[in-house]
CSV table of C-alpha atoms and ligand atoms in Angstrom, one decimal:
chain,number,residue,atom,x,y,z
A,624,UNK,CA,-89.4,32.2,-136.8
A,625,UNK,CA,-88.0,34.8,-138.7
A,626,UNK,CA,-84.2,35.9,-139.1
A,627,UNK,CA,-83.0,39.2,-138.4
A,628,UNK,CA,-80.6,40.9,-141.2
A,629,UNK,CA,-78.9,43.7,-140.6
A,630,UNK,CA,-77.7,45.8,-143.4
A,631,UNK,CA,-80.5,44.7,-145.5
A,632,UNK,CA,-80.3,47.8,-147.7
A,633,UNK,CA,-76.5,47.0,-148.5
A,634,UNK,CA,-74.8,45.3,-151.3
A,635,UNK,CA,-74.6,41.8,-149.5
A,636,UNK,CA,-77.8,42.1,-147.2
A,637,UNK,CA,-79.9,42.8,-149.9
A,638,UNK,CA,-78.8,39.5,-151.5
A,639,UNK,CA,-78.7,37.5,-148.6
A,640,UNK,CA,-82.3,38.6,-147.5
A,641,UNK,CA,-83.6,37.8,-151.1
A,642,UNK,CA,-82.1,34.2,-151.3
A,643,UNK,CA,-83.6,33.7,-147.5
A,644,UNK,CA,-87.0,34.6,-148.9
A,645,UNK,CA,-86.9,32.8,-151.8
A,646,UNK,CA,-86.4,29.6,-149.9
A,647,UNK,CA,-89.3,30.2,-148.1
A,648,UNK,CA,-88.2,32.2,-145.1
A,649,UNK,CA,-89.4,35.5,-143.2
A,650,UNK,CA,-86.9,38.2,-142.9
A,651,UNK,CA,-86.7,41.0,-140.5
A,652,UNK,CA,-84.5,44.0,-142.3
A,653,UNK,CA,-82.8,46.3,-140.5
A,654,UNK,CA,-80.6,49.6,-141.8
A,655,UNK,CA,-80.0,53.0,-141.0
A,656,UNK,CA,-79.7,54.1,-144.5
A,657,UNK,CA,-76.9,55.9,-144.1
A,658,UNK,CA,-75.1,58.3,-146.6
A,659,UNK,CA,-71.9,56.6,-147.2
A,660,UNK,CA,-72.7,55.9,-150.6
A,661,UNK,CA,-76.4,56.7,-152.7
A,662,UNK,CA,-79.3,56.6,-150.5
A,663,UNK,CA,-81.3,56.2,-153.4
A,664,UNK,CA,-79.6,52.7,-154.2
A,665,UNK,CA,-80.2,51.4,-150.7
A,666,UNK,CA,-83.8,52.5,-151.2
A,667,UNK,CA,-84.4,50.7,-154.7
A,668,UNK,CA,-83.0,47.7,-153.0
A,669,UNK,CA,-85.5,47.8,-150.1
A,670,UNK,CA,-88.1,48.6,-153.0
A,671,UNK,CA,-86.7,45.3,-154.8
A,672,UNK,CA,-87.1,43.5,-151.8
A,673,UNK,CA,-90.6,44.4,-150.9
A,674,UNK,CA,-91.9,44.1,-154.4
A,675,UNK,CA,-90.4,40.8,-154.8
A,676,UNK,CA,-91.1,39.1,-151.3
A,677,UNK,CA,-94.4,41.4,-149.8
A,678,UNK,CA,-95.1,40.5,-146.6
A,679,UNK,CA,-92.4,37.7,-146.2
A,680,UNK,CA,-90.3,41.2,-145.7
A,681,UNK,CA,-90.3,43.6,-142.8
A,682,UNK,CA,-88.2,46.7,-142.9
A,683,UNK,CA,-87.3,48.8,-140.1
A,684,UNK,CA,-85.0,51.9,-140.5
A,685,UNK,CA,-83.1,52.0,-137.2
A,686,UNK,CA,-79.4,52.7,-136.2
A,687,UNK,CA,-78.1,50.0,-134.7
A,688,UNK,CA,-75.3,51.8,-132.8
A,689,UNK,CA,-78.1,53.5,-130.9
A,690,UNK,CA,-78.7,51.2,-128.1
A,691,UNK,CA,-82.2,52.5,-126.9
A,692,UNK,CA,-83.3,53.0,-130.6
A,693,UNK,CA,-82.6,49.5,-131.2
A,694,UNK,CA,-84.0,48.0,-128.2
A,695,UNK,CA,-87.3,49.8,-129.1
A,696,UNK,CA,-87.4,48.9,-133.0
A,697,UNK,CA,-86.6,45.3,-131.9
A,698,UNK,CA,-88.9,45.1,-128.7
A,699,UNK,CA,-92.1,44.0,-130.4
A,700,UNK,CA,-90.3,41.9,-133.2
A,701,UNK,CA,-89.8,37.7,-133.0
A,702,UNK,CA,-86.7,35.8,-134.7
A,703,UNK,CA,-84.6,33.1,-133.5
A,704,UNK,CA,-81.3,33.8,-135.9
A,705,UNK,CA,-79.1,36.9,-136.9
A,706,UNK,CA,-77.1,37.3,-139.8
A,707,UNK,CA,-75.1,40.9,-139.2
A,708,UNK,CA,-74.0,42.3,-142.2
A,709,UNK,CA,-74.8,46.0,-141.4
A,710,UNK,CA,-71.3,48.1,-140.8
A,711,UNK,CA,-69.3,51.1,-141.7
A,712,UNK,CA,-67.4,49.4,-144.8
A,713,UNK,CA,-64.2,50.9,-146.8
A,714,UNK,CA,-60.7,51.0,-146.0
A,715,UNK,CA,-59.9,54.4,-147.5
A,716,UNK,CA,-62.7,56.1,-145.6
A,717,UNK,CA,-61.6,55.0,-142.3
A,718,UNK,CA,-58.6,57.2,-142.8
A,719,UNK,CA,-60.7,60.5,-143.3
A,720,UNK,CA,-63.6,59.3,-140.6
A,721,UNK,CA,-62.4,56.8,-138.2
A,722,UNK,CA,-65.4,57.6,-135.6
A,723,UNK,CA,-68.0,56.5,-138.2
A,724,UNK,CA,-66.1,52.8,-137.6
A,725,UNK,CA,-65.8,52.8,-134.0
A,726,UNK,CA,-69.7,53.5,-133.7
A,727,UNK,CA,-71.2,51.0,-136.1
A,728,UNK,CA,-68.4,48.3,-136.0
A,729,UNK,CA,-67.5,48.2,-132.6
A,730,UNK,CA,-70.6,49.8,-130.6
A,731,UNK,CA,-73.2,48.4,-133.3
A,732,UNK,CA,-71.4,44.8,-133.2
A,733,UNK,CA,-71.5,44.7,-129.5
A,734,UNK,CA,-75.4,45.9,-129.5
A,735,UNK,CA,-76.3,43.0,-131.9
A,736,UNK,CA,-74.4,40.7,-129.5
A,737,UNK,CA,-76.3,41.6,-126.8
A,738,UNK,CA,-79.4,41.3,-128.6
A,739,UNK,CA,-78.2,37.6,-129.6
A,740,UNK,CA,-77.5,36.9,-125.9
A,741,UNK,CA,-80.7,38.4,-124.4
A,742,UNK,CA,-82.6,36.5,-127.0
A,743,UNK,CA,-80.5,33.2,-126.6
A,744,UNK,CA,-80.5,33.1,-130.2
A,745,UNK,CA,-80.1,30.0,-132.1
A,746,UNK,CA,-76.9,31.2,-134.5
A,747,UNK,CA,-75.3,34.7,-135.0
A,748,UNK,CA,-73.9,34.8,-138.1
A,749,UNK,CA,-71.8,38.2,-138.9
A,750,UNK,CA,-69.6,40.0,-141.7
A,751,UNK,CA,-65.8,39.8,-140.7
A,752,UNK,CA,-63.2,41.0,-143.6
A,753,UNK,CA,-60.2,39.7,-145.6
A,754,UNK,CA,-58.8,43.3,-144.3
A,755,UNK,CA,-57.9,41.5,-141.0
A,756,UNK,CA,-55.0,39.7,-142.6
A,757,UNK,CA,-53.4,43.1,-143.2
A,758,UNK,CA,-49.8,43.0,-144.0
A,759,UNK,CA,-49.3,38.9,-144.0
A,760,UNK,CA,-47.1,37.9,-146.6
A,761,UNK,CA,-48.1,34.1,-146.4
A,762,UNK,CA,-50.4,33.1,-148.9
A,763,UNK,CA,-53.1,32.2,-149.1
A,764,UNK,CA,-54.4,33.3,-146.2
A,765,UNK,CA,-56.0,30.6,-143.8
A,766,UNK,CA,-58.2,31.2,-140.7
A,767,UNK,CA,-55.3,29.8,-138.4
A,768,UNK,CA,-53.0,32.5,-139.4
A,769,UNK,CA,-52.1,35.3,-136.9
A,770,UNK,CA,-54.0,38.3,-137.8
A,771,UNK,CA,-52.4,41.0,-135.0
A,772,UNK,CA,-51.2,43.8,-137.8
A,773,UNK,CA,-54.0,45.6,-139.4
A,774,UNK,CA,-53.4,48.2,-141.9
A,775,UNK,CA,-56.4,50.3,-141.4
A,776,UNK,CA,-58.6,51.1,-138.7
A,777,UNK,CA,-61.5,49.4,-140.8
A,778,UNK,CA,-59.5,45.8,-140.4
A,779,UNK,CA,-58.9,46.8,-136.7
A,780,UNK,CA,-62.7,47.0,-135.8
A,781,UNK,CA,-63.3,43.8,-137.8
A,782,UNK,CA,-60.4,42.1,-135.9
A,783,UNK,CA,-62.2,43.5,-132.7
A,784,UNK,CA,-65.7,41.8,-133.9
A,785,UNK,CA,-64.3,38.7,-133.9
A,786,UNK,CA,-62.3,39.1,-130.6
A,787,UNK,CA,-65.9,40.5,-128.9
A,788,UNK,CA,-67.6,37.4,-130.5
A,789,UNK,CA,-65.3,35.1,-129.1
A,790,UNK,CA,-65.8,36.4,-125.9
A,791,UNK,CA,-69.5,35.9,-126.2
A,792,UNK,CA,-69.0,32.4,-127.1
A,793,UNK,CA,-67.2,31.5,-124.1
A,794,UNK,CA,-69.1,33.2,-121.8
A,795,UNK,CA,-72.6,32.6,-122.9
A,796,UNK,CA,-72.0,29.7,-125.2
A,797,UNK,CA,-73.7,31.7,-128.2
A,798,UNK,CA,-73.0,30.1,-131.2
A,799,UNK,CA,-71.4,32.5,-133.6
A,800,UNK,CA,-70.0,32.2,-136.9
A,801,UNK,CA,-67.7,35.1,-138.4
A,802,UNK,CA,-67.3,35.1,-142.4
A,803,UNK,CA,-64.0,36.7,-143.8
A,804,UNK,CA,-65.3,38.1,-147.2
A,805,UNK,CA,-63.0,38.6,-150.0
A,806,UNK,CA,-63.7,41.7,-152.2
A,807,UNK,CA,-67.2,41.1,-153.3
A,808,UNK,CA,-68.9,42.1,-156.6
A,809,UNK,CA,-71.8,41.8,-158.8
A,810,UNK,CA,-75.4,43.2,-159.2
A,811,UNK,CA,-76.6,45.7,-157.0
A,812,UNK,CA,-72.9,46.1,-155.6
A,813,UNK,CA,-71.2,48.9,-154.0
A,814,UNK,CA,-70.7,52.0,-155.5
A,815,UNK,CA,-67.1,52.7,-154.1
A,816,UNK,CA,-65.6,49.4,-155.2
A,817,UNK,CA,-63.1,48.8,-157.7
A,818,UNK,CA,-65.8,46.7,-160.4
A,819,UNK,CA,-68.2,49.5,-160.2
A,820,UNK,CA,-65.7,52.5,-160.6
A,821,UNK,CA,-64.0,50.9,-163.3
A,822,UNK,CA,-67.2,50.0,-165.2
A,823,UNK,CA,-68.8,53.6,-164.5
A,824,UNK,CA,-65.6,55.3,-165.9
A,825,UNK,CA,-65.1,53.2,-168.7
A,826,UNK,CA,-68.6,53.6,-169.8
A,827,UNK,CA,-68.9,57.3,-169.3
A,828,UNK,CA,-65.2,57.7,-171.4
A,829,UNK,CA,-63.4,58.9,-168.5
A,830,UNK,CA,-59.9,57.5,-167.2
A,831,UNK,CA,-59.6,55.1,-164.3
A,832,UNK,CA,-57.2,55.5,-161.5
A,833,UNK,CA,-55.0,52.6,-161.1
A,834,UNK,CA,-53.6,52.1,-157.4
A,835,UNK,CA,-50.6,50.0,-156.8
A,836,UNK,CA,-49.8,50.6,-160.4
A,837,UNK,CA,-51.7,47.7,-161.3
A,838,UNK,CA,-50.0,44.9,-159.8
A,839,UNK,CA,-52.0,44.6,-157.0
A,840,UNK,CA,-53.8,41.5,-156.5
A,841,UNK,CA,-57.5,40.6,-155.1
A,842,UNK,CA,-59.4,37.4,-154.7
A,843,UNK,CA,-62.5,38.7,-156.2
A,844,UNK,CA,-65.6,36.8,-155.2
A,845,UNK,CA,-69.0,36.7,-157.1
A,846,UNK,CA,-71.9,37.8,-154.8
A,847,UNK,CA,-74.0,34.8,-155.5
A,848,UNK,CA,-71.3,32.4,-154.0
A,849,UNK,CA,-70.7,34.5,-151.0
A,850,UNK,CA,-74.6,34.0,-150.3
A,851,UNK,CA,-74.0,30.6,-150.7
A,852,UNK,CA,-71.4,30.6,-148.1
A,853,UNK,CA,-73.5,32.7,-145.9
A,854,UNK,CA,-76.5,30.3,-145.9
A,855,UNK,CA,-74.3,27.2,-145.7
A,856,UNK,CA,-72.7,28.9,-142.4
A,857,UNK,CA,-76.4,29.8,-141.4
A,858,UNK,CA,-77.7,26.4,-141.4
A,859,UNK,CA,-74.7,24.8,-139.5
A,860,UNK,CA,-74.4,26.6,-136.4
A,861,UNK,CA,-71.1,25.3,-134.5
A,862,UNK,CA,-71.5,22.8,-131.6
A,863,UNK,CA,-70.7,23.7,-128.1
A,864,UNK,CA,-68.8,20.2,-128.0
A,865,UNK,CA,-65.0,21.5,-126.6
A,866,UNK,CA,-63.5,20.4,-129.9
A,867,UNK,CA,-61.3,23.0,-131.6
A,868,UNK,CA,-63.4,24.9,-134.3
A,869,UNK,CA,-62.3,26.7,-137.6
A,870,UNK,CA,-60.2,29.6,-136.3
A,871,UNK,CA,-59.0,27.9,-133.6
A,872,UNK,CA,-61.7,28.5,-130.7
A,873,UNK,CA,-63.4,25.9,-128.5
A,874,UNK,CA,-66.1,27.7,-127.5
A,875,UNK,CA,-68.9,27.8,-129.9
A,876,UNK,CA,-67.2,30.5,-132.3
A,877,UNK,CA,-66.2,29.5,-136.0
A,878,UNK,CA,-63.9,31.8,-138.3
A,879,UNK,CA,-64.0,31.3,-142.3
A,880,UNK,CA,-62.8,32.6,-145.0
A,881,UNK,CA,-65.3,32.8,-148.0
A,882,UNK,CA,-63.4,33.9,-151.4
A,883,UNK,CA,-63.0,32.7,-154.8
A,884,UNK,CA,-60.0,30.9,-153.9
A,885,UNK,CA,-57.9,32.8,-156.9
A,886,UNK,CA,-55.7,35.6,-156.9
A,887,UNK,CA,-56.5,38.2,-159.8
A,888,UNK,CA,-54.3,40.8,-160.9
A,889,UNK,CA,-55.8,44.2,-160.9
A,890,UNK,CA,-54.6,44.5,-164.5
A,891,UNK,CA,-56.7,41.5,-165.2
A,892,UNK,CA,-59.7,42.6,-164.0
A,893,UNK,CA,-59.5,45.6,-165.8
A,894,UNK,CA,-59.0,43.5,-169.1
A,895,UNK,CA,-62.2,41.4,-168.3
A,896,UNK,CA,-64.1,44.7,-167.6
A,897,UNK,CA,-62.9,46.3,-171.1
A,898,UNK,CA,-64.1,43.4,-172.8
A,899,UNK,CA,-67.7,43.4,-170.9
A,900,UNK,CA,-68.0,47.1,-171.7
A,901,UNK,CA,-66.7,46.8,-175.4
A,902,UNK,CA,-63.9,49.7,-174.8
A,903,UNK,CA,-60.6,50.2,-173.9
A,904,UNK,CA,-60.0,52.1,-170.2
A,905,UNK,CA,-57.4,55.0,-170.2
A,906,UNK,CA,-55.3,54.3,-167.0
A,907,UNK,CA,-54.0,56.6,-164.4
A,908,UNK,CA,-51.4,54.5,-162.8
A,909,UNK,CA,-50.9,55.6,-159.2
A,910,UNK,CA,-49.4,54.5,-155.9
A,911,UNK,CA,-51.0,52.3,-153.2
A,912,UNK,CA,-53.1,54.3,-150.9
A,913,UNK,CA,-52.6,54.4,-147.3
A,914,UNK,CA,-54.5,51.6,-145.7
A,915,UNK,CA,-54.2,49.3,-148.7
A,916,UNK,CA,-52.8,46.1,-148.9
A,917,UNK,CA,-50.8,44.9,-152.0
A,918,UNK,CA,-52.4,41.0,-152.2
A,919,UNK,CA,-55.1,38.9,-151.0
A,920,UNK,CA,-55.9,35.2,-151.7
A,921,UNK,CA,-58.6,33.3,-149.7
A,922,UNK,CA,-57.5,29.8,-148.3
A,923,UNK,CA,-60.8,28.3,-148.4
A,924,UNK,CA,-60.1,24.8,-147.1
A,925,UNK,CA,-62.0,25.1,-143.6
A,926,UNK,CA,-65.3,26.4,-145.2
A,927,UNK,CA,-65.0,23.4,-147.6
A,928,UNK,CA,-64.3,20.7,-145.3
A,929,UNK,CA,-66.8,21.9,-142.7
A,930,UNK,CA,-69.9,23.1,-144.7
A,931,UNK,CA,-68.8,21.7,-148.7
A,932,UNK,CA,-68.8,25.4,-150.1
A,933,UNK,CA,-66.9,25.6,-152.8
A,934,UNK,CA,-67.3,29.1,-155.4
A,935,UNK,CA,-68.4,28.6,-158.4
A,936,UNK,CA,-68.2,31.8,-160.6
A,937,UNK,CA,-64.9,32.7,-162.3
A,938,UNK,CA,-64.7,36.8,-163.3
A,939,UNK,CA,-65.1,36.3,-166.9
A,940,UNK,CA,-68.8,34.9,-165.9
A,941,UNK,CA,-69.4,37.7,-162.8
A,942,UNK,CA,-68.1,40.8,-164.3
A,943,UNK,CA,-70.4,40.8,-167.8
A,944,UNK,CA,-73.3,40.2,-165.0
A,945,UNK,CA,-72.7,42.9,-163.1
A,946,UNK,CA,-72.0,45.3,-166.8
A,947,UNK,CA,-75.3,44.1,-167.7
A,948,UNK,CA,-77.0,45.1,-164.5
A,949,UNK,CA,-75.5,48.6,-164.4
A,950,UNK,CA,-76.4,49.3,-168.0
A,951,UNK,CA,-80.0,48.2,-167.2
A,952,UNK,CA,-80.1,50.2,-163.8
A,953,UNK,CA,-79.0,53.3,-165.2
A,954,UNK,CA,-80.6,52.5,-168.5
A,955,UNK,CA,-77.2,53.2,-170.7
B,515,NAD,P1,-73.0,48.0,-147.7
B,515,NAD,O1,-72.2,49.2,-147.0
B,515,NAD,O2,-73.3,47.9,-148.7
B,515,NAD,O3,-73.8,47.3,-146.3
B,515,NAD,C1,-73.7,48.0,-145.1
B,515,NAD,C2,-75.0,48.4,-144.6
B,515,NAD,O4,-75.1,48.7,-143.6
B,515,NAD,C3,-75.6,49.6,-145.4
B,515,NAD,O5,-77.0,49.7,-145.9
B,515,NAD,C4,-75.7,50.7,-144.2
B,515,NAD,O6,-76.5,51.6,-144.3
B,515,NAD,C5,-75.9,49.8,-143.1
B,515,NAD,N1,-75.6,50.5,-141.7
B,515,NAD,C6,-74.3,50.9,-141.6
B,515,NAD,N2,-73.9,51.4,-140.2
B,515,NAD,C7,-75.5,51.2,-139.6
B,515,NAD,C8,-75.9,51.1,-138.3
B,515,NAD,N3,-75.0,51.9,-137.4
B,515,NAD,N4,-77.0,51.0,-138.2
B,515,NAD,C9,-77.8,50.3,-139.2
B,515,NAD,N5,-77.6,50.0,-140.6
B,515,NAD,C10,-75.9,50.5,-140.6
B,515,NAD,O7,-71.5,47.1,-147.5
B,515,NAD,P2,-71.5,45.8,-148.1
B,515,NAD,O8,-70.4,45.4,-148.9
B,515,NAD,O9,-72.8,45.1,-148.1
B,515,NAD,O10,-70.6,44.7,-146.5
B,515,NAD,C11,-71.5,44.1,-146.0
B,515,NAD,C12,-70.9,43.5,-144.6
B,515,NAD,O11,-69.6,42.7,-145.2
B,515,NAD,C13,-69.9,44.7,-143.9
B,515,NAD,O12,-69.8,44.2,-142.8
B,515,NAD,C14,-68.6,44.9,-144.7
B,515,NAD,O13,-67.6,45.2,-143.7
B,515,NAD,C15,-68.3,43.3,-144.8
B,515,NAD,N6,-67.3,42.9,-146.0
B,515,NAD,C16,-67.8,43.2,-147.1
B,515,NAD,C17,-67.0,43.3,-148.2
B,515,NAD,C18,-67.2,43.4,-149.5
B,515,NAD,O14,-66.0,43.4,-150.5
B,515,NAD,N7,-68.5,44.0,-149.8
B,515,NAD,C19,-65.5,42.7,-148.0
B,515,NAD,C20,-65.5,42.3,-146.5
B,515,NAD,C21,-66.2,42.3,-145.6
């Protein structure tokens, strides 16, 4: 039976779909190809998946926030599990365009939960975010911590997704797993994120904007580790046994952090990118941006205990792989 992967033209969806098909699964990929960033890059990812996996891959361009269009698109298709990675991402853009987040992340998430309920899906895995921890000051962040103080509407919509999911797990006994990803980077990455923007500017000889004066810390997680965590979660649906799950639910709903379990100073990341690019960055030190949090750091005890997941890629290994991919992709 196929697996439905939403956001398949996106950074993480592309890699998750690829790994699923490498191990022999068939994937129905859904994406609206929205223009939040380069549509050409999204199309290139789809082309790559088609080239590598042929008929194992079925792509459907649909907006999952459009309830009628989604029902029409999925009606003729069979799948028993859902990996819901499509969303409007980005903390800073949620200040400019809040409605995009309400639409894709709240209406869209509800639409996918409804699909799972109507089809009695065997497992629904979805993307949450480290941003739900907001301004929490106790590090590392644990899935048991309270997350009631978001710093951006993006974070608030991801927390809303977790709450809607909990409700569906309770009412309909639907097995659900929410994954709080921590700053993901790697080949085929996202052009709005720091590793990409710094690499691009350094290679073009332009200055880089360093927010938080360089002393923000992030738990940077390499894409291959994220994909390993997503598949480990997908393969182990939570039991409906009344026991307390990671994140505290007694319904079949778990929450896990997937991070590298290492909080790195932005200035150290820049040093690693400079080394991989072979040139120094000219830094413009700027204050933190509205919506940003100063530090992130994932406690991964829960996913390690339940699924045996541990990340294996340091930024010293992962960043040069990204820079090599970037140079090859753009021919520079
Ligand atoms: P991405 O933007 O590269 O991928 C998301 C994809 O979803 C895009 O291709 C977009 O076109 C699609 N999409 C958006 N709205 C849609 C809609 N209404 N209908 C159909 N498709 C739609 O982002 P990503 O980095 O791959 O993130 C994947 C998931 O992980 C998202 O839920 C994101 O919030 C979450 N996340 C990512 C990170 C990270 O560091 N990349 C960190 C935390 C959480």
